[in-house]
Structure formats: structure tokens, C-alpha cells
């Protein structure tokens, strides 16, 4: 036997007055006792007793059978329904739960071993009520400068899109879809079962809310076509390499009146010849000569916008020291980043005779003042 809808509503353990973890033997003995107590033979004419007897029998029919009990326990574990059993027969305020279209259809369909509704004529995945469109992924290759400044560009992708022949209606051009008379365009039919109210996808229109007499020849009535698409995107200033940007509603079209999916764009930023990025700050390495580092100097460094700025190298700057140039980083609406200039003392590989003499003179003048004195090793 397949699970039944009333399994959602009835607490068979409570009916039999046993706990959920009761053994088969405990269930059997509880059933024996209650069925004897309410048996029609001993309660002739007592309507309430008759009802009780039926309830007890129905309960034992399920939880008295190991196989069915397992399935019943599964049903009870289902999220939205599970909560109601604790409250028992007192009933939920407002008269129960309501399930919407496709979801409960899927739950019940899966549980009850039925094929999903609407699988036939209207094609796979269709006709189970409104479906959100697919989420799509795309990559966008950006120049370093464009990533810093932001830009508006066009992404080309091939995906599902509203059919261009019928504009997504699914109806042959010149004809129009008709509102479904069965469900009045709602796409669902209500099926009241006492405590529960189920919304079922309308079988007449397969949950779409409308019917099509003459299907569009391009898309066969689905309203959806697989074709190249262009999506205009606005990339904000300051995106980083590998960032995933969500464009709401720019993914695949929804089905049966469902909303479209989202488009996720992952940015691939080409590295810059000179500049790097650290968050909203730009980084730049600037070589200086030994005399510039020792004596201090003003040096001009490039900025990303093509101009240059003067940076003061203080006297006694160590190689590797980073100087901050305010406001020359990634422009952001809130706060523009800085440019971080890292000083690198250049060591010449070739010296002129004059330079060699000067460096040797420096070495001679340095005599006895080793920078390694603190290491405590005698040098000789
Ligand atoms: Zn309908
Ligand atoms: Zn079409």
C-alpha cells in the first residue's frame, strides 16, 4: 500500500495510546485492548464507539504493519507537517495548512510513487505550476582599468530565452493563449480535505493557467527558445578578479508564469603591467637609487589615470618601505582608495669607473661601522 493523504492528518500512535517508539508487541496489545473495548458487538448502536473502533482499526492497519509503519514515520518527519502532530487533535488555529502547487505535488508524487503530474504531452519539467527560470553563469574578461573604474558592457551567452517568434506566449503568431476555463487562469485547483487544503496543479492547463490552441511553430508552445542572447550589464567600479556578481532576473525565463532566474557574472581581470590591487588600494613598486634612499628625494610616480604625482622619499628610507599616496587608488562612491608605493632600492649591476670610485670611497668612509655589528660576530 502506498502512503495515504490522511497520514498527514492522523496521529495513529495517539489513537492507539502508545508512544512513537512503541514496540510492535506494545502496539498489538494496545490495539487488542481498544478494539475489544469499542467493538460493535459490545457497543450496539453506540455511534461514538463505532467511530472509535474504525479509528483504532485504521491506526493498527498502518502502524501494526512494519512496512507501512516505516513509511508513515517518514511522512510524519516531513517538515511543515511534522510540527502539527505534537499539538494533537486540538487542531491548528485558523484551520490547518495550505500547500502550494508544485511543491506538495512533488512531495506527494515522490512519496506516493506516482509520476510527476503533467509529464506527458507538455514535455518534461513542465506543467507542475510556475517554475523559476534557470540561474545562469557567465564569465566577463576585464582590463585592469575597466575593473577599477567600472563599465557598462554586453555579455553574450547562449541560453534559454523567451521565444522570439511568439514573444514567450507559446501561441502561434496571430493567435493568443486562452485563459484556462477549469482553473480560471490560476493554474491550480483547490482540493479541500478537511484539515488540509491542497492546491493541485490544474490538469486541464498543466498548471500554466492558460491553454494554447495553435502552438508556436518555433518553440512548439513552450514559449522558450535556446538562442544566443545579449545581456547588458553595469559593472560597478572596483570589482576584483574572481568576483561573482549577481544580476537579478537576468537568467533563464520562468515557466508557467514563474519568475526568471538570475545571471551570475564572474569577473576575470587582466593583471596590469605596473599596478596591483589590494582591496581598494592600488599598489606600485618604485625603484630608487641608493643616494635617493639615503639622502631623500622627490620622485614622480605614475597614477592609473595617466597622470603622475610627486612622492617624497624621506631621507633614510629602507628598501621595502611602503608610502601611502592618499586618494589615488580605486575610486569608490564611498571612499576612494589610496596608492601604496613600495620603495625598492636599486642595486646597479654595472658601474662606471667614477661610480666604482665613489662606492669604494663610501666603503672606506664606512670602515668600522658594520650594519651587522649587532650580530656579535668578529669579522676579519
Ligand atoms: Zn487550468
Ligand atoms: Zn514560440
Tab-separated table of C-alpha atoms and ligand atoms in Angstrom:
chain	number	residue	atom	x	y	z
A	1	UNK	CA	0.000	0.000	0.000
A	2	UNK	CA	1.220	3.454	-0.816
A	3	UNK	CA	1.087	6.232	1.755
A	4	UNK	CA	-2.255	7.921	2.085
A	5	UNK	CA	-3.086	11.552	2.395
A	6	UNK	CA	-4.726	11.086	5.798
A	7	UNK	CA	-1.337	10.053	7.131
A	8	UNK	CA	-0.554	13.742	7.255
A	9	UNK	CA	-3.523	14.383	9.482
A	10	UNK	CA	-3.834	11.418	11.769
A	11	UNK	CA	-1.647	10.601	14.687
A	12	UNK	CA	-2.100	6.818	14.794
A	13	UNK	CA	0.160	6.465	17.812
A	14	UNK	CA	-2.068	8.801	19.757
A	15	UNK	CA	-5.170	6.924	18.565
A	16	UNK	CA	-3.715	3.718	19.980
A	17	UNK	CA	-2.421	5.485	23.079
A	18	UNK	CA	1.163	4.403	22.552
A	19	UNK	CA	4.419	6.273	22.074
A	20	UNK	CA	6.164	6.686	18.736
A	21	UNK	CA	8.870	4.305	19.865
A	22	UNK	CA	6.451	1.603	20.982
A	23	UNK	CA	7.424	-1.940	20.052
A	24	UNK	CA	5.288	-3.998	17.680
A	25	UNK	CA	4.172	-6.038	20.665
A	26	UNK	CA	3.058	-2.942	22.612
A	27	UNK	CA	1.137	-1.683	19.585
A	28	UNK	CA	-0.551	-5.041	19.116
A	29	UNK	CA	-1.641	-5.275	22.736
A	30	UNK	CA	-2.908	-1.668	22.737
A	31	UNK	CA	-4.914	-2.409	19.609
A	32	UNK	CA	-6.373	-5.640	21.086
A	33	UNK	CA	-7.479	-3.830	24.221
A	34	UNK	CA	-9.088	-0.887	22.367
A	35	UNK	CA	-10.757	-2.965	19.660
A	36	UNK	CA	-12.312	-5.165	22.351
A	37	UNK	CA	-13.459	-2.066	24.211
A	38	UNK	CA	-15.109	-0.405	21.181
A	39	UNK	CA	-16.164	-3.482	19.267
A	40	UNK	CA	-19.670	-3.030	17.686
A	41	UNK	CA	-20.736	-6.361	19.204
A	42	UNK	CA	-20.362	-4.999	22.704
A	43	UNK	CA	-21.463	-1.429	21.928
A	44	UNK	CA	-24.527	-1.970	19.783
A	45	UNK	CA	-25.924	1.284	18.459
A	46	UNK	CA	-23.236	3.453	20.063
A	47	UNK	CA	-22.136	5.735	17.207
A	48	UNK	CA	-19.173	7.209	19.053
A	49	UNK	CA	-17.867	3.758	19.895
A	50	UNK	CA	-18.295	2.692	16.290
A	51	UNK	CA	-16.230	5.682	15.145
A	52	UNK	CA	-13.556	4.916	17.695
A	53	UNK	CA	-13.444	1.292	16.579
A	54	UNK	CA	-12.931	2.361	12.967
A	55	UNK	CA	-10.186	4.783	14.015
A	56	UNK	CA	-8.397	2.155	16.042
A	57	UNK	CA	-8.607	-0.341	13.191
A	58	UNK	CA	-7.314	2.194	10.676
A	59	UNK	CA	-4.466	3.104	13.017
A	60	UNK	CA	-3.474	-0.512	13.592
A	61	UNK	CA	-3.708	-1.205	9.890
A	62	UNK	CA	-0.813	1.219	9.401
A	63	UNK	CA	1.395	1.137	12.484
A	64	UNK	CA	0.697	-2.559	13.081
A	65	UNK	CA	2.410	-3.329	9.795
A	66	UNK	CA	6.185	-2.891	9.920
A	67	UNK	CA	6.451	-1.831	6.290
A	68	UNK	CA	3.612	0.696	6.418
A	69	UNK	CA	4.747	1.977	9.781
A	70	UNK	CA	8.137	2.820	8.317
A	71	UNK	CA	6.537	4.835	5.529
A	72	UNK	CA	4.142	6.500	7.937
A	73	UNK	CA	7.030	7.553	10.162
A	74	UNK	CA	8.709	9.052	7.093
A	75	UNK	CA	5.590	11.051	6.297
A	76	UNK	CA	5.463	12.366	9.860
A	77	UNK	CA	9.022	13.607	9.582
A	78	UNK	CA	8.152	15.956	6.707
A	79	UNK	CA	8.912	19.477	7.757
A	80	UNK	CA	5.734	21.559	7.553
A	81	UNK	CA	3.512	18.705	8.640
A	82	UNK	CA	5.660	17.245	11.356
A	83	UNK	CA	5.011	20.159	13.652
A	84	UNK	CA	1.278	19.596	13.876
A	85	UNK	CA	1.378	16.190	15.481
A	86	UNK	CA	2.680	17.492	18.761
A	87	UNK	CA	-0.448	19.603	19.140
A	88	UNK	CA	-2.593	16.549	18.613
A	89	UNK	CA	-6.234	16.674	17.709
A	90	UNK	CA	-6.854	20.132	19.086
A	91	UNK	CA	-6.147	21.454	15.601
A	92	UNK	CA	-4.051	24.334	14.435
A	93	UNK	CA	-5.514	27.794	14.715
A	94	UNK	CA	-7.075	29.025	11.533
A	95	UNK	CA	-7.885	25.548	10.299
A	96	UNK	CA	-4.805	23.820	9.084
A	97	UNK	CA	-2.123	24.052	6.489
A	98	UNK	CA	-2.101	25.026	2.930
A	99	UNK	CA	0.256	23.651	0.344
A	100	UNK	CA	1.001	25.432	-2.871
A	101	UNK	CA	1.038	23.827	-6.279
A	102	UNK	CA	4.183	22.128	-7.424
A	103	UNK	CA	5.934	21.668	-4.121
A	104	UNK	CA	3.457	19.471	-2.360
A	105	UNK	CA	2.835	17.791	-5.708
A	106	UNK	CA	6.475	16.848	-5.765
A	107	UNK	CA	6.449	15.720	-2.155
A	108	UNK	CA	3.340	13.624	-2.558
A	109	UNK	CA	4.341	12.457	-6.007
A	110	UNK	CA	7.669	11.235	-4.696
A	111	UNK	CA	6.172	9.687	-1.583
A	112	UNK	CA	3.261	8.059	-3.272
A	113	UNK	CA	5.340	6.707	-6.099
A	114	UNK	CA	3.309	8.465	-8.745
A	115	UNK	CA	4.897	10.062	-11.751
A	116	UNK	CA	5.049	13.818	-11.531
A	117	UNK	CA	1.944	15.406	-12.913
A	118	UNK	CA	1.936	16.876	-16.374
A	119	UNK	CA	4.959	14.953	-17.566
A	120	UNK	CA	3.223	13.820	-20.733
A	121	UNK	CA	2.057	16.000	-23.553
A	122	UNK	CA	3.541	19.251	-22.392
A	123	UNK	CA	7.072	17.950	-22.045
A	124	UNK	CA	9.437	17.132	-19.188
A	125	UNK	CA	9.678	19.512	-16.295
A	126	UNK	CA	6.678	21.437	-17.443
A	127	UNK	CA	3.184	21.703	-16.161
A	128	UNK	CA	3.873	21.443	-12.459
A	129	UNK	CA	2.870	25.012	-11.843
A	130	UNK	CA	5.042	28.102	-12.003
A	131	UNK	CA	8.758	27.395	-12.166
A	132	UNK	CA	11.520	29.863	-11.600
A	133	UNK	CA	13.873	30.204	-14.559
A	134	UNK	CA	17.380	28.762	-14.571
A	135	UNK	CA	20.255	30.566	-12.912
A	136	UNK	CA	22.966	31.154	-15.463
A	137	UNK	CA	26.701	31.623	-15.155
A	138	UNK	CA	28.887	33.763	-17.383
A	139	UNK	CA	32.479	34.973	-17.330
A	140	UNK	CA	33.487	38.508	-18.134
A	141	UNK	CA	37.076	39.388	-19.030
A	142	UNK	CA	38.011	42.891	-17.975
A	143	UNK	CA	41.010	45.166	-18.351
A	144	UNK	CA	42.573	46.205	-15.089
A	145	UNK	CA	41.491	49.810	-15.707
A	146	UNK	CA	37.889	48.834	-16.508
A	147	UNK	CA	37.688	46.775	-13.330
A	148	UNK	CA	38.923	49.741	-11.319
A	149	UNK	CA	36.645	52.295	-12.936
A	150	UNK	CA	33.598	50.168	-13.711
A	151	UNK	CA	31.894	49.977	-17.074
A	152	UNK	CA	28.740	49.077	-18.918
A	153	UNK	CA	29.224	46.201	-21.308
A	154	UNK	CA	27.388	43.450	-23.103
A	155	UNK	CA	27.664	39.798	-22.212
A	156	UNK	CA	26.979	37.282	-24.928
A	157	UNK	CA	25.607	33.933	-23.874
A	158	UNK	CA	23.548	31.152	-25.328
A	159	UNK	CA	20.696	30.158	-23.094
A	160	UNK	CA	17.019	29.627	-22.782
A	161	UNK	CA	15.160	32.795	-23.592
A	162	UNK	CA	11.625	33.887	-24.249
A	163	UNK	CA	10.810	32.643	-27.756
A	164	UNK	CA	11.349	35.426	-30.274
A	165	UNK	CA	8.577	34.200	-32.604
A	166	UNK	CA	5.747	34.231	-30.063
A	167	UNK	CA	7.348	36.588	-27.528
A	168	UNK	CA	7.177	33.808	-24.976
A	169	UNK	CA	3.435	33.215	-25.111
A	170	UNK	CA	3.778	29.842	-26.837
A	171	UNK	CA	0.923	30.708	-29.182
A	172	UNK	CA	1.298	30.843	-32.945
A	173	UNK	CA	1.669	34.473	-34.082
A	174	UNK	CA	-1.767	35.914	-34.786
A	175	UNK	CA	-3.369	33.704	-32.140
A	176	UNK	CA	-3.450	34.174	-28.415
A	177	UNK	CA	-3.430	31.818	-25.443
A	178	UNK	CA	-6.837	31.386	-23.813
A	179	UNK	CA	-7.399	31.589	-20.088
A	180	UNK	CA	-7.976	28.079	-18.786
A	181	UNK	CA	-11.668	27.571	-18.047
A	182	UNK	CA	-11.008	24.826	-15.493
A	183	UNK	CA	-8.965	26.933	-13.097
A	184	UNK	CA	-9.877	30.430	-14.314
A	185	UNK	CA	-6.243	31.121	-15.030
A	186	UNK	CA	-4.982	30.311	-11.559
A	187	UNK	CA	-3.141	27.209	-12.707
A	188	UNK	CA	-4.147	25.371	-9.549
A	189	UNK	CA	-7.243	23.666	-8.277
A	190	UNK	CA	-8.104	23.536	-4.604
A	191	UNK	CA	-8.790	20.179	-3.108
A	192	UNK	CA	-10.227	20.553	0.350
A	193	UNK	CA	-9.607	17.598	2.598
A	194	UNK	CA	-10.813	18.812	5.931
A	195	UNK	CA	-7.861	19.866	7.982
A	196	UNK	CA	-5.707	20.338	4.910
A	197	UNK	CA	-6.302	22.354	1.810
A	198	UNK	CA	-4.205	21.116	-1.087
A	199	UNK	CA	-3.583	23.181	-4.174
A	200	UNK	CA	-3.108	20.875	-7.106
A	201	UNK	CA	-1.738	21.890	-10.483
A	202	UNK	CA	-4.680	22.217	-12.837
A	203	UNK	CA	-4.732	19.134	-15.087
A	204	UNK	CA	-6.506	20.952	-17.931
A	205	UNK	CA	-3.721	23.501	-18.476
A	206	UNK	CA	-0.901	21.612	-16.731
A	207	UNK	CA	-0.624	24.399	-14.213
A	208	UNK	CA	0.012	27.181	-16.704
A	209	UNK	CA	-3.315	28.939	-16.247
A	210	UNK	CA	-3.913	29.142	-19.973
A	211	UNK	CA	-4.326	26.841	-22.919
A	212	UNK	CA	-2.951	27.179	-26.424
A	213	UNK	CA	-4.975	26.159	-29.471
A	214	UNK	CA	-2.299	26.786	-32.106
A	215	UNK	CA	1.201	26.265	-30.713
A	216	UNK	CA	4.015	28.479	-31.932
A	217	UNK	CA	5.992	26.604	-34.635
A	218	UNK	CA	9.363	27.803	-33.326
A	219	UNK	CA	9.100	26.690	-29.722
A	220	UNK	CA	6.307	24.119	-30.002
A	221	UNK	CA	4.214	26.039	-27.486
A	222	UNK	CA	6.727	26.164	-24.656
A	223	UNK	CA	7.385	29.869	-25.171
A	224	UNK	CA	11.059	29.140	-24.641
A	225	UNK	CA	13.827	29.009	-27.167
A	226	UNK	CA	17.512	28.214	-26.891
A	227	UNK	CA	19.328	31.027	-28.571
A	228	UNK	CA	22.222	33.481	-28.298
A	229	UNK	CA	21.395	36.360	-26.013
A	230	UNK	CA	22.968	39.674	-25.241
A	231	UNK	CA	22.716	40.922	-21.707
A	232	UNK	CA	23.730	44.469	-20.916
A	233	UNK	CA	25.491	44.653	-17.591
A	234	UNK	CA	26.720	47.509	-15.494
A	235	UNK	CA	29.919	46.502	-13.717
A	236	UNK	CA	30.469	48.675	-10.645
A	237	UNK	CA	33.790	50.431	-10.079
A	238	UNK	CA	36.335	48.460	-8.129
A	239	UNK	CA	35.429	44.858	-8.903
A	240	UNK	CA	38.152	42.373	-8.163
A	241	UNK	CA	39.390	39.381	-10.118
A	242	UNK	CA	37.184	36.337	-9.491
A	243	UNK	CA	34.279	38.331	-8.060
A	244	UNK	CA	30.834	36.861	-8.720
A	245	UNK	CA	28.217	39.484	-9.493
A	246	UNK	CA	24.553	38.567	-9.295
A	247	UNK	CA	22.229	40.128	-11.844
A	248	UNK	CA	18.773	39.506	-10.507
A	249	UNK	CA	16.206	38.364	-13.042
A	250	UNK	CA	18.665	38.232	-15.957
A	251	UNK	CA	18.890	34.435	-16.081
A	252	UNK	CA	16.658	31.977	-17.899
A	253	UNK	CA	12.956	32.789	-18.332
A	254	UNK	CA	10.451	31.366	-15.868
A	255	UNK	CA	7.989	28.721	-16.928
A	256	UNK	CA	4.261	28.804	-16.465
A	257	UNK	CA	4.364	32.349	-15.205
A	258	UNK	CA	7.267	31.737	-12.819
A	259	UNK	CA	9.902	34.440	-12.276
A	260	UNK	CA	13.119	34.464	-14.305
A	261	UNK	CA	16.336	33.121	-12.812
A	262	UNK	CA	19.440	35.156	-12.026
A	263	UNK	CA	22.596	35.635	-14.028
A	264	UNK	CA	25.894	35.308	-12.178
A	265	UNK	CA	28.849	37.005	-13.809
A	266	UNK	CA	32.340	36.062	-12.659
A	267	UNK	CA	34.946	38.700	-13.433
A	268	UNK	CA	38.354	37.823	-14.847
A	269	UNK	CA	40.613	40.819	-14.537
A	270	UNK	CA	43.766	41.035	-16.655
A	271	UNK	CA	46.772	41.995	-14.482
A	272	UNK	CA	48.290	45.430	-15.041
A	273	UNK	CA	51.854	45.930	-16.232
A	274	UNK	CA	52.643	48.244	-13.311
A	275	UNK	CA	49.836	48.323	-10.776
A	276	UNK	CA	48.460	45.736	-8.443
A	277	UNK	CA	45.343	45.754	-6.265
A	278	UNK	CA	44.873	45.294	-2.568
A	279	UNK	CA	41.182	45.831	-1.945
A	280	UNK	CA	40.501	49.435	-2.882
A	281	UNK	CA	44.169	50.367	-2.808
A	282	UNK	CA	46.442	50.255	-5.821
A	283	UNK	CA	49.970	49.012	-5.316
A	284	UNK	CA	53.066	50.139	-7.189
A	285	UNK	CA	56.741	49.311	-6.724
A	286	UNK	CA	59.114	52.227	-7.350
A	287	UNK	CA	62.867	51.725	-7.609
A	288	UNK	CA	65.085	54.432	-6.102
A	289	UNK	CA	68.861	54.832	-6.118
A	290	UNK	CA	70.952	54.308	-3.010
A	291	UNK	CA	71.684	58.070	-2.732
A	292	UNK	CA	67.920	58.847	-3.101
A	293	UNK	CA	67.136	56.398	-0.323
A	294	UNK	CA	69.901	57.727	1.908
A	295	UNK	CA	69.539	61.446	1.294
A	296	UNK	CA	65.834	61.581	0.499
A	297	UNK	CA	64.301	62.724	-2.787
A	298	UNK	CA	61.116	63.760	-4.547
A	299	UNK	CA	60.258	61.249	-7.282
A	300	UNK	CA	57.392	61.305	-9.762
A	301	UNK	CA	55.299	58.149	-9.976
A	302	UNK	CA	52.527	57.310	-12.457
A	303	UNK	CA	48.869	57.002	-11.456
A	304	UNK	CA	46.246	54.813	-13.082
A	305	UNK	CA	44.540	57.777	-14.740
A	306	UNK	CA	47.652	58.509	-16.806
A	307	UNK	CA	48.915	61.466	-14.834
A	308	UNK	CA	51.743	61.413	-12.309
A	309	UNK	CA	52.175	62.533	-8.741
A	310	UNK	CA	55.224	63.629	-6.776
A	311	UNK	CA	56.122	61.347	-3.900
A	312	UNK	CA	58.557	62.431	-1.209
A	313	UNK	CA	61.079	59.729	-0.307
A	314	UNK	CA	62.224	60.649	3.203
A	315	UNK	CA	65.965	60.579	3.970
A	316	UNK	CA	66.993	57.158	5.304
A	317	UNK	CA	64.217	55.168	3.571
A	318	UNK	CA	64.767	51.433	3.767
A	319	UNK	CA	64.185	49.195	0.770
A	320	UNK	CA	60.684	47.714	1.053
A	321	UNK	CA	59.146	50.668	2.891
A	322	UNK	CA	55.625	51.496	1.694
A	323	UNK	CA	54.446	55.084	1.321
A	324	UNK	CA	50.774	55.912	1.076
A	325	UNK	CA	49.515	58.360	-1.554
A	326	UNK	CA	46.011	59.341	-0.470
A	327	UNK	CA	43.110	59.159	-2.897
A	328	UNK	CA	44.998	57.719	-5.842
A	329	UNK	CA	43.570	54.195	-5.574
A	330	UNK	CA	40.336	52.610	-6.724
A	331	UNK	CA	37.585	55.226	-6.999
A	332	UNK	CA	34.600	54.162	-4.924
A	333	UNK	CA	31.431	56.090	-4.281
A	334	UNK	CA	32.006	55.994	-0.544
A	335	UNK	CA	35.738	56.414	-0.270
A	336	UNK	CA	38.405	56.273	-2.924
A	337	UNK	CA	41.321	54.011	-2.090
A	338	UNK	CA	44.980	55.011	-1.842
A	339	UNK	CA	48.033	54.193	-3.850
A	340	UNK	CA	50.603	52.214	-1.887
A	341	UNK	CA	54.066	52.971	-3.218
A	342	UNK	CA	56.680	50.447	-2.186
A	343	UNK	CA	60.242	51.744	-2.404
A	344	UNK	CA	62.853	49.354	-3.726
A	345	UNK	CA	66.474	50.398	-3.556
A	346	UNK	CA	68.015	49.560	-6.920
A	347	UNK	CA	71.434	47.939	-6.908
A	348	UNK	CA	73.344	48.730	-10.111
A	349	UNK	CA	74.710	45.710	-11.913
A	350	UNK	CA	77.249	47.711	-13.905
A	351	UNK	CA	79.253	50.668	-12.636
A	352	UNK	CA	81.177	53.335	-14.465
A	353	UNK	CA	84.730	53.965	-13.275
A	354	UNK	CA	83.600	57.115	-11.471
A	355	UNK	CA	80.769	55.271	-9.749
A	356	UNK	CA	83.076	52.485	-8.659
A	357	UNK	CA	85.489	55.014	-7.178
A	358	UNK	CA	82.632	56.732	-5.349
A	359	UNK	CA	81.289	53.468	-3.928
A	360	UNK	CA	84.793	52.407	-2.861
A	361	UNK	CA	85.239	55.800	-1.191
A	362	UNK	CA	81.938	55.218	0.641
A	363	UNK	CA	83.122	51.781	1.744
A	364	UNK	CA	86.363	53.280	3.046
A	365	UNK	CA	84.466	56.003	4.899
A	366	UNK	CA	82.191	53.317	6.355
A	367	UNK	CA	85.134	51.438	7.812
A	368	UNK	CA	84.406	50.026	11.245
A	369	UNK	CA	80.629	50.805	11.100
A	370	UNK	CA	79.197	47.496	10.041
A	371	UNK	CA	75.390	47.167	9.913
A	372	UNK	CA	75.940	43.648	11.233
A	373	UNK	CA	77.591	44.700	14.498
A	374	UNK	CA	74.534	43.605	16.475
A	375	UNK	CA	75.039	40.007	15.316
A	376	UNK	CA	78.055	39.867	17.600
A	377	UNK	CA	80.474	38.141	15.200
A	378	UNK	CA	84.057	39.261	14.720
A	379	UNK	CA	84.671	39.913	11.073
A	380	UNK	CA	88.152	39.750	9.662
B	1	LIG	ZN1	-6.172	25.351	-15.687
B	2	LIG	ZN1	7.346	30.437	-29.645
